[in-house]
Tab-separated table of C-alpha atoms in Angstrom:
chain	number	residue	atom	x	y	z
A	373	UNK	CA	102.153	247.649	-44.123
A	374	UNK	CA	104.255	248.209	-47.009
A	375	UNK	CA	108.005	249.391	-46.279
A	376	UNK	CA	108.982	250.319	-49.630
A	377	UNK	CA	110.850	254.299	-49.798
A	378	UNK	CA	107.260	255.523	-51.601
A	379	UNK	CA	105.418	254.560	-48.714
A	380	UNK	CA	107.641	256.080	-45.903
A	381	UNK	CA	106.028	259.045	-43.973
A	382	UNK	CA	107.405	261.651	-42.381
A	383	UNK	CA	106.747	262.295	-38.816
A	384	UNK	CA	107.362	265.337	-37.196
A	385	UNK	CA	108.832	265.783	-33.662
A	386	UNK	CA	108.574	269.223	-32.338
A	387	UNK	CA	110.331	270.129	-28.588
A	388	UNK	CA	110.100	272.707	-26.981
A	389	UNK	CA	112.859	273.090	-24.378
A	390	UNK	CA	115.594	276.351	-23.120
A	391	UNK	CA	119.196	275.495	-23.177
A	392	UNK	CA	119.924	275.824	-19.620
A	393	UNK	CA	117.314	272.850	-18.686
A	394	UNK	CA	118.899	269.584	-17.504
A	395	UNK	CA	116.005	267.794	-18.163
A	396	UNK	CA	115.971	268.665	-22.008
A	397	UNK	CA	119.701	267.622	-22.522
A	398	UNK	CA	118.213	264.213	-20.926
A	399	UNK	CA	115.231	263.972	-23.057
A	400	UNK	CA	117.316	264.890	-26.415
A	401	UNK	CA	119.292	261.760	-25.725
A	402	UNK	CA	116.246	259.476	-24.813
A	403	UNK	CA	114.646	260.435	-27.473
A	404	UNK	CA	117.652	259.402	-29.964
A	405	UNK	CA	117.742	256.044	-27.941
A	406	UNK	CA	113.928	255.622	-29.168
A	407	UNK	CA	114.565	256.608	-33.181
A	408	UNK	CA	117.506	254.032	-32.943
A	409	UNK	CA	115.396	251.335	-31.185
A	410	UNK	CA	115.029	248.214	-33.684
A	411	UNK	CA	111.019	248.652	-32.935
A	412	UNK	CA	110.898	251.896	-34.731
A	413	UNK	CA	113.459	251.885	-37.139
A	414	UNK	CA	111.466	248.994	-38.211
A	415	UNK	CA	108.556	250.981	-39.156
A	416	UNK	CA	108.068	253.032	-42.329
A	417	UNK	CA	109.003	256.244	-40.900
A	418	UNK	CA	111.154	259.574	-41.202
A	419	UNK	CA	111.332	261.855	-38.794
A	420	UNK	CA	112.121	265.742	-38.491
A	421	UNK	CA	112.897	267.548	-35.473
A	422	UNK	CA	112.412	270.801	-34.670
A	423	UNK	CA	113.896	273.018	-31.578
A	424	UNK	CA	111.554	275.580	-30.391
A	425	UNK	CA	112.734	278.311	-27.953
A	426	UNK	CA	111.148	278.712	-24.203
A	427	UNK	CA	112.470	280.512	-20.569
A	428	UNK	CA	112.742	278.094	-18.206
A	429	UNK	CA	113.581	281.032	-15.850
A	430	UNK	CA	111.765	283.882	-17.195
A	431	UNK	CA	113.207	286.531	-13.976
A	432	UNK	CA	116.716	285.934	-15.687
A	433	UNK	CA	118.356	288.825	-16.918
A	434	UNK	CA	121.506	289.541	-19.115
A	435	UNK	CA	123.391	289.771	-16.487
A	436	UNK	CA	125.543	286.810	-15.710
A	437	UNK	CA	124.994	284.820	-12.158
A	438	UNK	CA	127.484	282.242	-10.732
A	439	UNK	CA	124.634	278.694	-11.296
A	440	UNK	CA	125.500	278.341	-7.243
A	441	UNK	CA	124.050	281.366	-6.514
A	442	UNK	CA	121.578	281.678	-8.428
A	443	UNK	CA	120.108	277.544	-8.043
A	444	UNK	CA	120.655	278.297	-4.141
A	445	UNK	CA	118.447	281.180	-4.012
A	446	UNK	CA	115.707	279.524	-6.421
A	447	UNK	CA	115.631	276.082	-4.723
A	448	UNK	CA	117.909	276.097	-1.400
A	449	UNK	CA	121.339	275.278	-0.908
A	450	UNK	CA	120.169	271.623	0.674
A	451	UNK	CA	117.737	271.285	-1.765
A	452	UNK	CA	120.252	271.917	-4.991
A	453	UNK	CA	122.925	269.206	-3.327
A	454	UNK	CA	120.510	266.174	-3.521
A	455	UNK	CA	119.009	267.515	-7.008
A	456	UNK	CA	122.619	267.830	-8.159
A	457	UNK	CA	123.784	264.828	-7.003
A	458	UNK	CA	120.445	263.108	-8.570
A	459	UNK	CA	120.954	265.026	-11.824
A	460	UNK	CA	124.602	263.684	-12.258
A	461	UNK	CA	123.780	260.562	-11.699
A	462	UNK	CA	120.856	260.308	-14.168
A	463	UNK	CA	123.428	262.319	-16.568
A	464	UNK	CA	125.887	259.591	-16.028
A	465	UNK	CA	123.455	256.878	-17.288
A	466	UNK	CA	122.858	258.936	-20.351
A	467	UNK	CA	126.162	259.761	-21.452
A	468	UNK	CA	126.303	263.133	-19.652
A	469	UNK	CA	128.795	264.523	-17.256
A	470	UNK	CA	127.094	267.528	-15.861
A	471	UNK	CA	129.426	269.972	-14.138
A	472	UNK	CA	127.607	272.469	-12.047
A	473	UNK	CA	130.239	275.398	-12.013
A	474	UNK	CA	130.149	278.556	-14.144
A	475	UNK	CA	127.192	281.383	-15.038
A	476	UNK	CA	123.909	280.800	-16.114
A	477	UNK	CA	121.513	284.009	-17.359
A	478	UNK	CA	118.448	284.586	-19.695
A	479	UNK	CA	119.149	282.717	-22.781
A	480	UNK	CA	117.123	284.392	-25.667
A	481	UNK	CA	120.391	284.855	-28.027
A	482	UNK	CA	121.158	280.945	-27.643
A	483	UNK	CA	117.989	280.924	-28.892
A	484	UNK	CA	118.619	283.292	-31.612
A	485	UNK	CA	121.467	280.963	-33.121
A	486	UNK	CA	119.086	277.887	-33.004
A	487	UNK	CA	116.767	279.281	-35.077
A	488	UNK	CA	119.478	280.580	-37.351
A	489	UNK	CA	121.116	277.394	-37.173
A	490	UNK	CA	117.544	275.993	-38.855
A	491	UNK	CA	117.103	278.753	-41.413
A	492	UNK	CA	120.475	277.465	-42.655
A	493	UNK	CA	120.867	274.248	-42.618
A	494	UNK	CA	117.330	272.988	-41.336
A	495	UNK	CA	116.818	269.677	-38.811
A	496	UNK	CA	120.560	268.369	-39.350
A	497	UNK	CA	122.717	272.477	-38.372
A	498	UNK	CA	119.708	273.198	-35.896
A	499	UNK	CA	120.252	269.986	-33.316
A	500	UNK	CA	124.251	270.029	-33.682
A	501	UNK	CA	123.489	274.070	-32.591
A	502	UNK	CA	121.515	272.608	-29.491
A	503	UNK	CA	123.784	269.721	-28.559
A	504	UNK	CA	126.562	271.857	-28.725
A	505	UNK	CA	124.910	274.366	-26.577
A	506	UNK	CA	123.977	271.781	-24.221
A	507	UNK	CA	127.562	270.623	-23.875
A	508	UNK	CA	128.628	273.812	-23.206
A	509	UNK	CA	126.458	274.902	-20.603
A	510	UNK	CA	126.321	271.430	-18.606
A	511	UNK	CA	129.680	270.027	-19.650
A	512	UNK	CA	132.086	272.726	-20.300
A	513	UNK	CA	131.061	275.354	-17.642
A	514	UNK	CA	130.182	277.658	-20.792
A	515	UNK	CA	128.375	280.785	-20.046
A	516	UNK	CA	125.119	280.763	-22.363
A	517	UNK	CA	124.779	284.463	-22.624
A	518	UNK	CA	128.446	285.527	-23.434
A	519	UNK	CA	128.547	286.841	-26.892
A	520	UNK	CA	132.373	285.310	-27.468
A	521	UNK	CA	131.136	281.666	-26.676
A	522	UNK	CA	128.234	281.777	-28.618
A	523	UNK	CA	129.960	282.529	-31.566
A	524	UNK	CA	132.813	280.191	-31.204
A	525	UNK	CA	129.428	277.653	-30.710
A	526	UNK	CA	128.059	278.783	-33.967
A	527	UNK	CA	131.281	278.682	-35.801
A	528	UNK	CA	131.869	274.697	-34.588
A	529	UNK	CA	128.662	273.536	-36.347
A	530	UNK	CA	129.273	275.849	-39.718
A	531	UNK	CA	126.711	278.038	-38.762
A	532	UNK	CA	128.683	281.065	-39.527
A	533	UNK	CA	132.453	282.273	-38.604
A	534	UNK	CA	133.068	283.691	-35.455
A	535	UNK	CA	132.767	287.148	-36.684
A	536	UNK	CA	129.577	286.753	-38.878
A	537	UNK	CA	128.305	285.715	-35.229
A	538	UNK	CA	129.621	288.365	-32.867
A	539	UNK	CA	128.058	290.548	-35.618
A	540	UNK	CA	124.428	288.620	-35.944
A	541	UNK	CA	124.302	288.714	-32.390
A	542	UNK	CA	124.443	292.323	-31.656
A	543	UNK	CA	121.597	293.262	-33.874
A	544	UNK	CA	118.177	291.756	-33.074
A	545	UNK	CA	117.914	289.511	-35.685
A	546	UNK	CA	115.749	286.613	-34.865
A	547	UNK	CA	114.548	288.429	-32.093
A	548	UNK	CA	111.076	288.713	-32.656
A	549	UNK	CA	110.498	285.174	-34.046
A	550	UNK	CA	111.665	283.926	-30.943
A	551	UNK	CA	109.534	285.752	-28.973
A	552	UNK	CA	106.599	284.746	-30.428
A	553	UNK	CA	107.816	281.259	-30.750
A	554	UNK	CA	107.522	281.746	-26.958
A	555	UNK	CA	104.492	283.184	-26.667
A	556	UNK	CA	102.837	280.941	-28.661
A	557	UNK	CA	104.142	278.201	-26.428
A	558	UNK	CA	102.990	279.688	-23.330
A	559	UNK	CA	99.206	280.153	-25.675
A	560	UNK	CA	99.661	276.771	-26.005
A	561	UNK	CA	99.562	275.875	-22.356
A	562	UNK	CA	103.302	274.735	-22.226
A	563	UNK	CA	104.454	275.729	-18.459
A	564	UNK	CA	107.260	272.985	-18.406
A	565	UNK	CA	110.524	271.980	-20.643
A	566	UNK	CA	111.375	269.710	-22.522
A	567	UNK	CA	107.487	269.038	-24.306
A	568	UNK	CA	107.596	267.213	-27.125
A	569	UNK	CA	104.994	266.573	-29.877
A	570	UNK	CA	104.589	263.680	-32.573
A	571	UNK	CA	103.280	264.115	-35.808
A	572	UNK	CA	101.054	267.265	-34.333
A	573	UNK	CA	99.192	264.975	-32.400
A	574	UNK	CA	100.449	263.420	-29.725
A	575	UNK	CA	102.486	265.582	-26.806
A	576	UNK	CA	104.532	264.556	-24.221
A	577	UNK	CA	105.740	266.598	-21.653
A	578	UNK	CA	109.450	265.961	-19.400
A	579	UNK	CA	112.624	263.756	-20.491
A	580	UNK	CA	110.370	260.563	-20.585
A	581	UNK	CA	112.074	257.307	-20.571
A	582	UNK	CA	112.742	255.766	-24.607
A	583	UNK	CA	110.365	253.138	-24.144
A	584	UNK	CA	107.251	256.262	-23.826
A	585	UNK	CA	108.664	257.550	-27.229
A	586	UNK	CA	108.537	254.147	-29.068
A	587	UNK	CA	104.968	253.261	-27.678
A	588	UNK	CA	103.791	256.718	-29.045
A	589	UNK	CA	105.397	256.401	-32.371
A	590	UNK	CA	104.075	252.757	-32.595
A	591	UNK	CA	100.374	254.108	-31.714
A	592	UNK	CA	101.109	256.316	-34.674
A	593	UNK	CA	102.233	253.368	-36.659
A	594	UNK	CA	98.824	251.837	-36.403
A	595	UNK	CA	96.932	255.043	-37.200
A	596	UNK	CA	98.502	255.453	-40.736
């Protein structure tokens, strides 16, 4: 197969994922691992990603919860020790250091920015929005519904200043694009986050390991 720049494709890699799931944080970096792997960055590929919005906790409200209480009551105190000792563990390995402390509530204006964050400055603004966001929220003990944070978020990746933000995000903006981003994932059978899809063919659904992404994009490989 040639390898010359006329005969590069560009593959598409659309996820799906909220910014209070763990597990998408995880896949986001497995999935770099994969487009940096010598296997694929041997083939005659681009790629463009592109963050679609989802509620991993649809019963979440605006109203701000301490993650303690509101993990406890979803899953059991027991239960959220061993899956937070698991999940900082795993987070370790990929370059994480989840922190479990601070608020966690519905987080449709996160989603707001990312899709701003793409309008603006497409794949490039729209995944330093996200990874930012996931800092926040995992690392930093952010809350990922306070107005204040958001826009000092937004104004670190050049989205907008922190006014221009405050502002956006009182109005509803966005709002009904992300809902039907949404509802079209939920028409599309997606139940779970992070769910990722190749080229508009191939899905995969949770934070699979980087070897599952370079098989995939290697199956595509042969296709073309």
């Amino acid at each position: 197969m040639s390898t010359t720049p006329s005969a590069r494709k560009t593959i598409s890699i659309d996820i799906t994922s909220d910014t209070i799931c763990p597990w998408c944080t995880v896949g986001d970096r497995r999935l770099s691992k994969a487009l940096q792997d010598p296997r694929v960055k041997a083939l005659p590929f681009d790629f463009q990603i592109r963050w679609h919005p989802f509620h991993l906790d649809p019963t979440l409200d605006n109203t701000p919860l301490t993650k303690k209480e509101r993990y406890d009551a979803k899953f059991g105190a027991a239960r959220m020790v061993q899956m937070q000792k698991m999940m900082s563990e795993l987070g370790k390995k990929e370059g994480i250091n989840f922190s479990w402390g601070g608020n966690v509530r519905q987080t449709t204006d996160s989603h707001r920015l990312i899709q701003a964050a793409w309008d603006k400055g497409g794949e490039t603004m729209q995944t330093a929005m996200v990874r930012t966001l996931f800092s926040g929220y995992f690392e930093q003990e952010k809350d990922i519904g306070d107005h204040e944070y958001l826009a000092t978020a937004a104004e670190s990746v050049g989205l907008m200043g922190k006014q221009e933000a405050l502002d956006y995000l009182k109005t509803d903006q966005n709002l009904d694009l992300v809902k039907k981003e949404m509802k079209k994932a939920q028409m599309a059978g997606i139940s779970g986050v992070p769910f990722f899809v190749l080229d508009n063919k191939y899905a995969l659904s949770g934070a699979q390991e980087p070897d599952t992404f370079v098989e995939v994009i290697q199956n595509l490989a042969k296709e073309k």
